[in-house]
Amino acid sequence: KIYYDSDADLSLLEGKQIVFLGFGNQGAAQAQNLRDSGIPNERILIANRRDAYAEDATSKGFIVEHDFVKAAFVADILFILIPDQVQPKVFNEQFAPNLKPSATIVVASGYNVLFKLLTFSPQQDVVMVAPRMIGSSVRSLYQKGKGYPCFVSVEQDGTGKGFSIALALSRAIGATKAGAIASSAREETAMDLLAEQALWPNIIMLFREAFSVLKEAGCSDEALCYEMWMSKEPAEIFERAAEEGFITQLKHHSIVSQYGQLNGALSLDGVSTRAHFKDILNNQILSGKFSRHLTNIEPELELEGFDNPLNRLYEQMEQSELAQAEKRVRERLAGLL
Ligand code: NDP
């Protein structure tokens, strides 16, 4: 089911104190949209450590609270808009013990709710309002009077009004203009993590292998980089796919290309890929194995250099033929790109 502006009652937010934990990509965009939707500035509080994000919020006219315990005390509605991996520590230690028993807690990603990494009281509402859009576009589309796709759900309905409040918040941040799609933390997390851990890794692998095969066949670094992604042709293709249809966009390609793509895709049965994707979905994602792993390595993700596992992965990937070739091309073309 898809919900529009007319399904959402903004009056449910009247008199509520709304706290945004975090003023980053989503926090800055959502807080500004909410204010421009008519929520008075004095009803919005930005909870952020004393740094550049806090300064940005102050410069935009918001009231900022650096003490999270104080912010928790006053919140009727709390948007948790800090990175997923740090939410459990910050929320469970500083917000959960101090929140009102009837507070509404809003997440923009289902991850920590699905894996029960956040501690809620039974009377609280826990809702998901998850834009499918980067923060800067959440803001710019709102300013242009347009909406953006968003998933909405109620995960715990302590007050019995959780879903209506979620819809009101979706409208206030500009999401119901294009239609907010009923979803769940489980659905959102399954789709997000499967794309991140199976679909895109396979796409990266396919580009890497195609690059190596063509390089071996004598193609130049420049030709390959431009042919495969630097021309922005793949970006154009995905834009057409979103606008016209995943398959229909093929009609913009030459007949040779259309025939090759359709014939090639239909001759791949996908059986082993499907089994691999199912294995990742069931045994890594939904089983909670990945989330336990991430919880274990989370402190290391704050470290500098190769003590940080993410930096080690980057280093490894940068050794690939594709990455090395692209580096050479970008160095040669420096100033022209
Ligand atoms: P950001 O990385 O932009 O978050 C930055 C904010 O988090 C800053 O205010 C920062 O302030 C604060 N922060 C970071 N670390 C800490 C910490 N240890 N303690 C307290 N505050 C901290 O996050 P996003 O906006 O990208 O993501 C927020 C949520 O939105 C996530 O749940 C994400 O999954 C979801 N989401 C994100 C999308 C996106 O496009 N980015 C799209 C849809 C959903 P400071 O460092 O000063 O403390």
Coordinates of N, CA and C in Angstrom, one line a residue, residues 51-138:
D51 N 30.6 20.0 17.5 CA 31.5 20.0 16.4 C 30.9 20.6 15.1
A52 N 31.5 20.3 14.0 CA 31.1 21.0 12.7 C 29.6 20.7 12.4
Y53 N 29.1 19.5 12.7 CA 27.7 19.2 12.4 C 26.8 20.1 13.3
A54 N 27.2 20.2 14.6 CA 26.4 21.1 15.5 C 26.5 22.5 15.0
E55 N 27.6 23.0 14.5 CA 27.8 24.4 14.1 C 26.9 24.6 12.8
D56 N 26.8 23.6 12.0 CA 26.0 23.7 10.8 C 24.5 23.8 11.2
A57 N 24.1 23.1 12.2 CA 22.7 23.2 12.7 C 22.4 24.5 13.2
T58 N 23.4 25.1 14.0 CA 23.2 26.4 14.6 C 23.1 27.4 13.5
S59 N 24.0 27.3 12.5 CA 24.0 28.3 11.4 C 22.7 28.3 10.6
K60 N 22.0 27.2 10.7 CA 20.7 27.1 10.0 C 19.6 27.5 10.9
G61 N 19.9 28.0 12.0 CA 18.9 28.5 12.9 C 18.2 27.5 13.9
F62 N 18.8 26.3 13.9 CA 18.2 25.3 14.9 C 18.7 25.5 16.3
I63 N 17.9 25.0 17.2 CA 18.4 25.0 18.6 C 19.1 23.6 18.8
V64 N 20.3 23.7 19.3 CA 21.2 22.5 19.4 C 21.4 22.2 20.9
E65 N 21.3 20.9 21.2 CA 21.6 20.4 22.6 C 22.8 19.4 22.5
H66 N 23.9 19.7 23.2 CA 25.0 18.8 23.2 C 24.9 17.7 24.2
D67 N 24.1 17.9 25.2 CA 23.9 16.9 26.2 C 22.8 16.0 25.8
F68 N 23.1 14.7 25.5 CA 22.1 13.8 25.0 C 21.1 13.4 26.0
V69 N 21.5 13.4 27.3 CA 20.6 13.0 28.4 C 19.5 14.1 28.5
K70 N 19.9 15.3 28.4 CA 18.9 16.4 28.4 C 17.9 16.3 27.2
A71 N 18.5 16.0 26.0 CA 17.7 15.9 24.8 C 16.7 14.8 25.0
A72 N 17.1 13.7 25.6 CA 16.3 12.5 25.7 C 15.1 12.8 26.6
F73 N 15.3 13.6 27.7 CA 14.3 13.9 28.7 C 13.1 14.6 28.0
V74 N 13.4 15.5 27.0 CA 12.3 16.4 26.5 C 11.6 15.8 25.2
A75 N 12.2 14.7 24.7 CA 11.7 14.2 23.4 C 10.4 13.5 23.4
D76 N 9.4 14.0 22.7 CA 8.2 13.3 22.4 C 8.4 12.4 21.2
I77 N 9.2 12.9 20.3 CA 9.5 12.1 19.1 C 11.0 12.2 18.9
L78 N 11.7 11.1 18.7 CA 13.1 11.1 18.5 C 13.5 10.4 17.2
F79 N 14.1 11.2 16.3 CA 14.6 10.6 15.1 C 16.0 10.2 15.4
I80 N 16.3 8.9 15.1 CA 17.7 8.4 15.3 C 18.4 8.5 13.9
L81 N 19.2 9.5 13.7 CA 19.8 9.7 12.4 C 21.4 9.9 12.5
I82 N 21.9 8.9 13.2 CA 23.4 8.8 13.2 C 23.7 7.4 12.6
P83 N 25.0 7.2 12.2 CA 25.3 5.9 11.5 C 24.8 4.7 12.2
D84 N 24.3 3.7 11.5 CA 23.7 2.5 12.1 C 24.6 1.8 13.1
Q85 N 25.9 1.7 12.8 CA 26.8 1.0 13.6 C 27.1 1.6 15.0
V86 N 26.8 2.9 15.1 CA 27.0 3.6 16.4 C 25.7 3.8 17.2
Q87 N 24.6 3.5 16.6 CA 23.3 3.7 17.2 C 23.1 2.9 18.5
P88 N 23.4 1.6 18.6 CA 23.2 0.9 19.8 C 23.8 1.5 21.0
K89 N 25.1 1.8 20.9 CA 25.8 2.4 22.1 C 25.2 3.7 22.5
V90 N 25.1 4.6 21.5 CA 24.6 6.0 21.9 C 23.2 5.9 22.4
F91 N 22.3 5.2 21.7 CA 20.9 5.2 22.1 C 20.7 4.5 23.4
N92 N 21.3 3.2 23.5 CA 21.0 2.4 24.7 C 21.6 3.1 26.0
E93 N 22.7 3.7 25.8 CA 23.3 4.3 27.0 C 22.8 5.7 27.4
Q94 N 22.5 6.5 26.4 CA 22.2 7.9 26.8 C 20.7 8.3 26.5
F95 N 20.1 7.6 25.6 CA 18.7 7.9 25.4 C 17.7 7.0 26.1
A96 N 17.8 5.7 25.9 CA 16.8 4.7 26.3 C 16.5 4.9 27.8
P97 N 17.5 5.1 28.7 CA 17.1 5.2 30.1 C 16.4 6.5 30.5
N98 N 16.4 7.5 29.6 CA 15.9 8.8 29.9 C 14.7 9.3 29.1
L99 N 14.3 8.5 28.1 CA 13.2 8.8 27.3 C 11.9 8.7 28.0
K100 N 10.9 9.5 27.6 CA 9.5 9.4 28.1 C 9.0 8.0 27.8
P101 N 8.1 7.4 28.7 CA 7.6 6.1 28.4 C 6.8 6.0 27.2
S102 N 6.2 7.2 26.8 CA 5.3 7.2 25.6 C 6.0 7.8 24.4
A103 N 7.3 7.9 24.4 CA 8.0 8.6 23.3 C 7.8 7.8 22.0
T104 N 7.9 8.5 20.8 CA 7.9 7.8 19.5 C 9.4 7.8 19.0
I105 N 9.9 6.6 18.7 CA 11.3 6.6 18.2 C 11.2 6.2 16.7
V106 N 12.0 7.0 16.0 CA 11.9 6.9 14.5 C 13.3 6.5 14.0
V107 N 13.3 5.4 13.2 CA 14.6 5.0 12.6 C 14.4 5.2 11.1
A108 N 15.6 5.4 10.4 CA 15.5 5.6 8.9 C 16.1 4.3 8.2
S109 N 16.3 3.3 9.0 CA 16.8 2.0 8.5 C 16.3 1.0 9.5
G110 N 16.0 -0.2 8.9 CA 15.4 -1.2 9.8 C 16.4 -2.0 10.6
Y111 N 17.7 -1.9 10.2 CA 18.8 -2.8 10.7 C 18.8 -3.0 12.2
N112 N 18.9 -1.9 13.0 CA 19.1 -2.1 14.5 C 17.8 -2.6 15.1
V113 N 16.6 -2.3 14.5 CA 15.3 -2.8 15.1 C 15.2 -4.3 14.8
L114 N 15.5 -4.7 13.5 CA 15.3 -6.1 13.2 C 16.2 -7.0 14.0
F115 N 17.4 -6.5 14.3 CA 18.4 -7.4 15.0 C 18.3 -7.1 16.5
K116 N 17.3 -6.3 17.0 CA 17.0 -6.1 18.4 C 18.2 -5.5 19.1
L117 N 18.9 -4.6 18.4 CA 20.1 -4.0 19.0 C 19.8 -2.7 19.8
L118 N 18.5 -2.2 19.7 CA 18.1 -1.1 20.5 C 17.1 -1.5 21.5
T119 N 17.2 -0.8 22.7 CA 16.3 -1.2 23.8 C 15.1 -0.2 23.9
F120 N 13.9 -0.7 23.8 CA 12.7 0.2 23.9 C 11.9 -0.3 25.1
S121 N 11.1 0.7 25.6 CA 10.1 0.3 26.6 C 8.8 -0.1 25.9
P122 N 8.0 -1.0 26.5 CA 6.9 -1.5 25.7 C 5.8 -0.5 25.3
Q123 N 5.7 0.6 26.1 CA 4.7 1.6 25.7 C 5.1 2.6 24.6
Q124 N 6.4 2.5 24.3 CA 6.9 3.4 23.2 C 6.5 3.0 21.8
D125 N 6.3 3.9 20.9 CA 6.1 3.6 19.5 C 7.5 3.5 18.9
V126 N 7.7 2.6 18.0 CA 8.9 2.5 17.2 C 8.5 2.4 15.8
V127 N 8.8 3.4 15.0 CA 8.4 3.5 13.6 C 9.6 3.6 12.7
M128 N 9.5 3.2 11.5 CA 10.5 3.3 10.5 C 10.0 4.3 9.4
V129 N 10.8 5.3 9.2 CA 10.5 6.3 8.1 C 11.8 6.3 7.3
A130 N 11.9 5.5 6.3 CA 13.2 5.3 5.6 C 13.3 5.8 4.2
P131 N 13.8 7.0 4.0 CA 13.9 7.5 2.6 C 14.7 6.6 1.8
R132 N 14.4 6.4 0.5 CA 15.2 5.6 -0.4 C 16.0 6.7 -1.2
M133 N 16.7 7.5 -0.6 CA 17.3 8.7 -1.3 C 18.4 9.3 -0.4
I134 N 19.4 9.7 -1.0 CA 20.5 10.4 -0.2 C 20.0 11.7 0.4
G135 N 20.6 12.1 1.5 CA 20.1 13.2 2.2 C 20.0 14.5 1.4
S136 N 21.1 14.8 0.6 CA 21.0 16.0 -0.2 C 19.8 16.1 -1.1
S137 N 19.4 14.9 -1.6 CA 18.3 14.9 -2.5 C 17.0 14.9 -1.8
V138 N 17.0 14.4 -0.5 CA 15.8 14.5 0.3 C 15.5 16.0 0.5

